[in-house]
Amino acid sequence: MAMLSAPHYPIIYVRGYAGNDDEIEDTVADPYMGFNLGATKIRQQWTGRVVRHYFESPLVRLMKDFGYRDVYSSGLDVLGADLPPEELVDPRSIVIYRYYDEVSGALGDGRQRRMETFGEGLGALIEKLRERICPTAEEKQSFRVHLVGHSMGGLVIRCFLQNDKVSRPEVKALVDRVFTYATPHDGIEFEIIGNVPGFFTRNSADNFNRERMCDYLGLPEGTEKVNTLAGRFDPDRFFCLVGTNARDYTVASGWSSRVVGPFSDGLVRIDNAHVVGPTGDPQRPTRIAPRAFVHRSHSGHYGIVNSEEGYQNLTRFLFGDVRVDGELHVRAITLPADVQKLKEEGKEVRASYHFECVTAVRGAHWDLSRRVMAENSTVFRKYGELFPEKAGEHDRPLLDRPLLFTTFLNSAARVDKRRRSLGFSVDLGVLVPDYEVAGVLWLKNHYPGGTIFREKINLEAIPTAKEGEPWRLRYGFDSRTPNAATKEAEGIPADGALTFRIPILQQRRPGIDADLVLIARGR
């Protein structure tokens, strides 16, 4: 049996919401509650030939790639079976938290349970897993677990972690990392009626109402944004995968995606699918936990859980050895010559900008994160937000730079096994906005779809030969050195991280003067 060792701790999977009795019975009839579903994705090669991409499922891939196994044996769940003490559970186990068994008419009493009950049960499952894996007190001290939740499963995890009345602090301290797929961390929102009303109690749909969420998340009554971890868990150890494809969500014959709207995965709004944590800095009171955006719907065979993009983000976050945050530090964005002339004549000019960013791993046919205008997921900033010192009366100054992406790299999961370096690319675009001059849209010489800047930047992170020495970084602009990273970027150490600056300069009008800042940390 494998030894318990970081970062390959046991994984507990917490499934999402089952809306009615039939869905609950279908859920409990599946040993893996959907975590075993895969997909066959069709794509076209450069030759024109259509091939299939088989994604076996997260469960199967974790078993094949990282040596995990389930906890079923001869028709029994070994965590619940009466096994002799010497028969231990493998530390690299995947456990399905079957919280809907009690709600099922077939396996339970058919009665709905409160979220607090589900959270309490998760804590009890973690304790039971520790007992089965760690026979000695010394091993129990080093026990940790990863929690993975889909949709409402992420809220069950937060209820366990954040509610002081649920479980015990010493059990919560056993959680190493949390990963959520498409979780409505700030509730579910409809375009017409807003947040799910509190009187939607049938089948516990009020679990997505913010007032009810405040209650089971242990937040102060009246908290407006309920996606805060409130200091109960380190946001750097919490990852949110956000879906951006509403069209492929076919639940309720497509009515769900219609009433939720296009800025969603078909059920959860893009803006509601992440968590924040307090910083202690009054000027920047919160910071967003690591997240990635993928063009996937909320669930199904082509949904966010059963996707290569989801699996790659999951495993790189749980097992990766390098974290890279990409920020855009903008010094100046210039106006078109005719608009600039009007500004100099005293006309008020207003503009906003969309920043597109797609990150991908060298040699892969999938994206780690994808934020593009056509999928409603860009980083949006007004001019006054980018430059607070120049903010007008209509602008809301921000103190944060546009965070384009957070990527985790895993040297053990390199696509190209022949190279020690970790290669990835950043496709960066700054879109030309609609300019408003003296309160009127400026349409002269405006062509929709244009960009101020567009470039794919190839990056290669190179481990040094000597242990303890900082990694090196090469970069290259694809328009100049296609598919290559040739220039060395200087790494500046600070606060346990290396910061690299890559100049972004477009001198024509409109143009941009900025730095792509990469902040790399070991884990």
PDB file of C-alpha atoms in Angstrom, residues 401-523:
ATOM      1  CA  ARG A 401      -4.404  45.744 -11.760  1.00  0.00           C
ATOM      2  CA  PRO A 402      -6.233  43.493 -14.222  1.00  0.00           C
ATOM      3  CA  LEU A 403      -5.521  39.908 -13.103  1.00  0.00           C
ATOM      4  CA  LEU A 404      -5.541  37.986 -16.370  1.00  0.00           C
ATOM      5  CA  PHE A 405      -5.009  34.450 -15.106  1.00  0.00           C
ATOM      6  CA  THR A 406      -3.765  32.173 -12.368  1.00  0.00           C
ATOM      7  CA  THR A 407      -2.111  29.029 -13.690  1.00  0.00           C
ATOM      8  CA  PHE A 408      -0.652  26.063 -11.842  1.00  0.00           C
ATOM      9  CA  LEU A 409       2.067  24.056 -13.555  1.00  0.00           C
ATOM     10  CA  ASN A 410       2.997  20.493 -12.688  1.00  0.00           C
ATOM     11  CA  SER A 411       6.404  19.261 -13.822  1.00  0.00           C
ATOM     12  CA  ALA A 412       5.250  15.660 -13.315  1.00  0.00           C
ATOM     13  CA  ALA A 413       2.386  16.168 -15.785  1.00  0.00           C
ATOM     14  CA  ARG A 414       4.325  17.690 -18.690  1.00  0.00           C
ATOM     15  CA  VAL A 415       2.697  17.063 -22.058  1.00  0.00           C
ATOM     16  CA  ASP A 416       6.172  16.846 -23.636  1.00  0.00           C
ATOM     17  CA  LYS A 417       8.040  14.371 -21.395  1.00  0.00           C
ATOM     18  CA  ARG A 418      11.321  14.872 -23.281  1.00  0.00           C
ATOM     19  CA  ARG A 419      11.824  18.402 -21.930  1.00  0.00           C
ATOM     20  CA  ARG A 420      12.435  19.415 -18.324  1.00  0.00           C
ATOM     21  CA  SER A 421      11.073  22.912 -18.834  1.00  0.00           C
ATOM     22  CA  LEU A 422       7.421  23.862 -18.443  1.00  0.00           C
ATOM     23  CA  GLY A 423       6.062  25.617 -21.513  1.00  0.00           C
ATOM     24  CA  PHE A 424       2.845  27.569 -21.780  1.00  0.00           C
ATOM     25  CA  SER A 425       1.442  30.441 -23.826  1.00  0.00           C
ATOM     26  CA  VAL A 426      -0.594  33.563 -23.162  1.00  0.00           C
ATOM     27  CA  ASP A 427      -2.770  34.844 -26.002  1.00  0.00           C
ATOM     28  CA  LEU A 428      -3.400  38.460 -24.997  1.00  0.00           C
ATOM     29  CA  GLY A 429      -5.779  40.919 -26.610  1.00  0.00           C
ATOM     30  CA  VAL A 430      -6.864  44.450 -25.702  1.00  0.00           C
ATOM     31  CA  LEU A 431     -10.072  45.260 -27.564  1.00  0.00           C
ATOM     32  CA  VAL A 432     -10.845  48.638 -29.117  1.00  0.00           C
ATOM     33  CA  PRO A 433     -13.716  50.163 -27.167  1.00  0.00           C
ATOM     34  CA  ASP A 434     -16.634  52.317 -28.170  1.00  0.00           C
ATOM     35  CA  TYR A 435     -15.530  55.864 -27.483  1.00  0.00           C
ATOM     36  CA  GLU A 436     -17.985  58.372 -26.088  1.00  0.00           C
ATOM     37  CA  VAL A 437     -17.260  62.021 -26.902  1.00  0.00           C
ATOM     38  CA  ALA A 438     -19.310  64.714 -25.148  1.00  0.00           C
ATOM     39  CA  GLY A 439     -21.915  62.094 -24.244  1.00  0.00           C
ATOM     40  CA  VAL A 440     -22.321  60.759 -27.805  1.00  0.00           C
ATOM     41  CA  LEU A 441     -20.930  57.531 -29.231  1.00  0.00           C
ATOM     42  CA  TRP A 442     -18.045  58.244 -31.621  1.00  0.00           C
ATOM     43  CA  LEU A 443     -18.656  56.039 -34.655  1.00  0.00           C
ATOM     44  CA  LYS A 444     -16.438  57.799 -37.180  1.00  0.00           C
ATOM     45  CA  ASN A 445     -13.686  55.472 -38.427  1.00  0.00           C
ATOM     46  CA  HIS A 446     -14.855  52.787 -35.980  1.00  0.00           C
ATOM     47  CA  TYR A 447     -14.713  49.175 -37.165  1.00  0.00           C
ATOM     48  CA  PRO A 448     -16.207  46.636 -34.738  1.00  0.00           C
ATOM     49  CA  GLY A 449     -13.941  43.818 -33.592  1.00  0.00           C
ATOM     50  CA  GLY A 450     -10.660  45.696 -33.794  1.00  0.00           C
ATOM     51  CA  THR A 451      -7.927  45.452 -31.180  1.00  0.00           C
ATOM     52  CA  ILE A 452      -5.417  47.838 -29.679  1.00  0.00           C
ATOM     53  CA  PHE A 453      -3.066  44.922 -29.075  1.00  0.00           C
ATOM     54  CA  ARG A 454      -3.104  41.248 -30.024  1.00  0.00           C
ATOM     55  CA  GLU A 455      -0.229  38.798 -29.537  1.00  0.00           C
ATOM     56  CA  LYS A 456       0.463  35.253 -28.431  1.00  0.00           C
ATOM     57  CA  ILE A 457       3.355  35.201 -25.985  1.00  0.00           C
ATOM     58  CA  ASN A 458       5.241  31.915 -25.651  1.00  0.00           C
ATOM     59  CA  LEU A 459       6.752  31.212 -22.226  1.00  0.00           C
ATOM     60  CA  GLU A 460       9.202  28.577 -21.028  1.00  0.00           C
ATOM     61  CA  ALA A 461       9.917  28.102 -17.324  1.00  0.00           C
ATOM     62  CA  ILE A 462      13.248  26.333 -16.855  1.00  0.00           C
ATOM     63  CA  PRO A 463      14.297  24.656 -13.585  1.00  0.00           C
ATOM     64  CA  THR A 464      17.942  25.253 -12.667  1.00  0.00           C
ATOM     65  CA  ALA A 465      20.440  22.475 -12.228  1.00  0.00           C
ATOM     66  CA  LYS A 466      21.195  23.321  -8.599  1.00  0.00           C
ATOM     67  CA  GLU A 467      18.566  22.812  -5.932  1.00  0.00           C
ATOM     68  CA  GLY A 468      17.425  26.037  -4.287  1.00  0.00           C
ATOM     69  CA  GLU A 469      18.307  28.291  -7.219  1.00  0.00           C
ATOM     70  CA  PRO A 470      15.437  30.250  -8.823  1.00  0.00           C
ATOM     71  CA  TRP A 471      13.831  29.103 -12.045  1.00  0.00           C
ATOM     72  CA  ARG A 472      14.563  30.956 -15.296  1.00  0.00           C
ATOM     73  CA  LEU A 473      11.987  32.256 -17.741  1.00  0.00           C
ATOM     74  CA  ARG A 474      12.232  32.735 -21.500  1.00  0.00           C
ATOM     75  CA  TYR A 475       9.605  34.452 -23.603  1.00  0.00           C
ATOM     76  CA  GLY A 476       8.920  35.192 -27.239  1.00  0.00           C
ATOM     77  CA  PHE A 477       6.267  37.005 -29.254  1.00  0.00           C
ATOM     78  CA  ASP A 478       4.724  34.606 -31.750  1.00  0.00           C
ATOM     79  CA  SER A 479       4.606  37.203 -34.522  1.00  0.00           C
ATOM     80  CA  ARG A 480       8.406  37.542 -34.346  1.00  0.00           C
ATOM     81  CA  THR A 481       9.626  34.090 -33.229  1.00  0.00           C
ATOM     82  CA  PRO A 482       6.816  31.624 -34.017  1.00  0.00           C
ATOM     83  CA  ASN A 483       6.370  28.779 -31.517  1.00  0.00           C
ATOM     84  CA  ALA A 484       9.522  29.749 -29.641  1.00  0.00           C
ATOM     85  CA  ALA A 485      10.606  31.478 -26.436  1.00  0.00           C
ATOM     86  CA  THR A 486      14.038  33.017 -27.028  1.00  0.00           C
ATOM     87  CA  LYS A 487      14.423  36.096 -24.818  1.00  0.00           C
ATOM     88  CA  GLU A 488      15.486  35.839 -21.196  1.00  0.00           C
ATOM     89  CA  ALA A 489      13.318  37.639 -18.634  1.00  0.00           C
ATOM     90  CA  GLU A 490      14.967  38.800 -15.447  1.00  0.00           C
ATOM     91  CA  GLY A 491      13.385  37.408 -12.290  1.00  0.00           C
ATOM     92  CA  ILE A 492      13.198  39.781  -9.316  1.00  0.00           C
ATOM     93  CA  PRO A 493      12.791  37.946  -5.993  1.00  0.00           C
ATOM     94  CA  ALA A 494      10.403  39.398  -3.382  1.00  0.00           C
ATOM     95  CA  ASP A 495       8.182  37.903  -0.667  1.00  0.00           C
ATOM     96  CA  GLY A 496       8.988  34.323  -1.621  1.00  0.00           C
ATOM     97  CA  ALA A 497       8.123  34.852  -5.284  1.00  0.00           C
ATOM     98  CA  LEU A 498       9.875  35.670  -8.546  1.00  0.00           C
ATOM     99  CA  THR A 499       8.460  38.539 -10.601  1.00  0.00           C
ATOM    100  CA  PHE A 500       9.111  38.724 -14.343  1.00  0.00           C
ATOM    101  CA  ARG A 501       8.175  41.711 -16.531  1.00  0.00           C
ATOM    102  CA  ILE A 502       7.502  41.369 -20.251  1.00  0.00           C
ATOM    103  CA  PRO A 503       7.080  44.693 -22.123  1.00  0.00           C
ATOM    104  CA  ILE A 504       3.828  45.149 -24.040  1.00  0.00           C
ATOM    105  CA  LEU A 505       4.116  48.078 -26.415  1.00  0.00           C
ATOM    106  CA  GLN A 506       1.982  49.191 -29.340  1.00  0.00           C
ATOM    107  CA  GLN A 507       3.058  52.657 -30.435  1.00  0.00           C
ATOM    108  CA  ARG A 508       0.463  53.348 -33.115  1.00  0.00           C
ATOM    109  CA  ARG A 509      -2.792  55.062 -32.164  1.00  0.00           C
ATOM    110  CA  PRO A 510      -4.730  53.721 -30.410  1.00  0.00           C
ATOM    111  CA  GLY A 511      -1.899  51.972 -28.613  1.00  0.00           C
ATOM    112  CA  ILE A 512      -0.777  50.637 -25.273  1.00  0.00           C
ATOM    113  CA  ASP A 513       2.285  50.829 -23.038  1.00  0.00           C
ATOM    114  CA  ALA A 514       2.210  48.110 -20.393  1.00  0.00           C
ATOM    115  CA  ASP A 515       4.001  45.167 -18.801  1.00  0.00           C
ATOM    116  CA  LEU A 516       2.746  41.609 -18.617  1.00  0.00           C
ATOM    117  CA  VAL A 517       3.840  40.801 -15.068  1.00  0.00           C
ATOM    118  CA  LEU A 518       4.262  37.136 -14.166  1.00  0.00           C
ATOM    119  CA  ILE A 519       4.525  36.330 -10.467  1.00  0.00           C
ATOM    120  CA  ALA A 520       5.805  32.786  -9.922  1.00  0.00           C
ATOM    121  CA  ARG A 521       5.753  30.952  -6.605  1.00  0.00           C
ATOM    122  CA  GLY A 522       6.826  27.458  -5.657  1.00  0.00           C
ATOM    123  CA  ARG A 523       4.371  25.356  -3.682  1.00  0.00           C
TER     124      ARG A 523
END
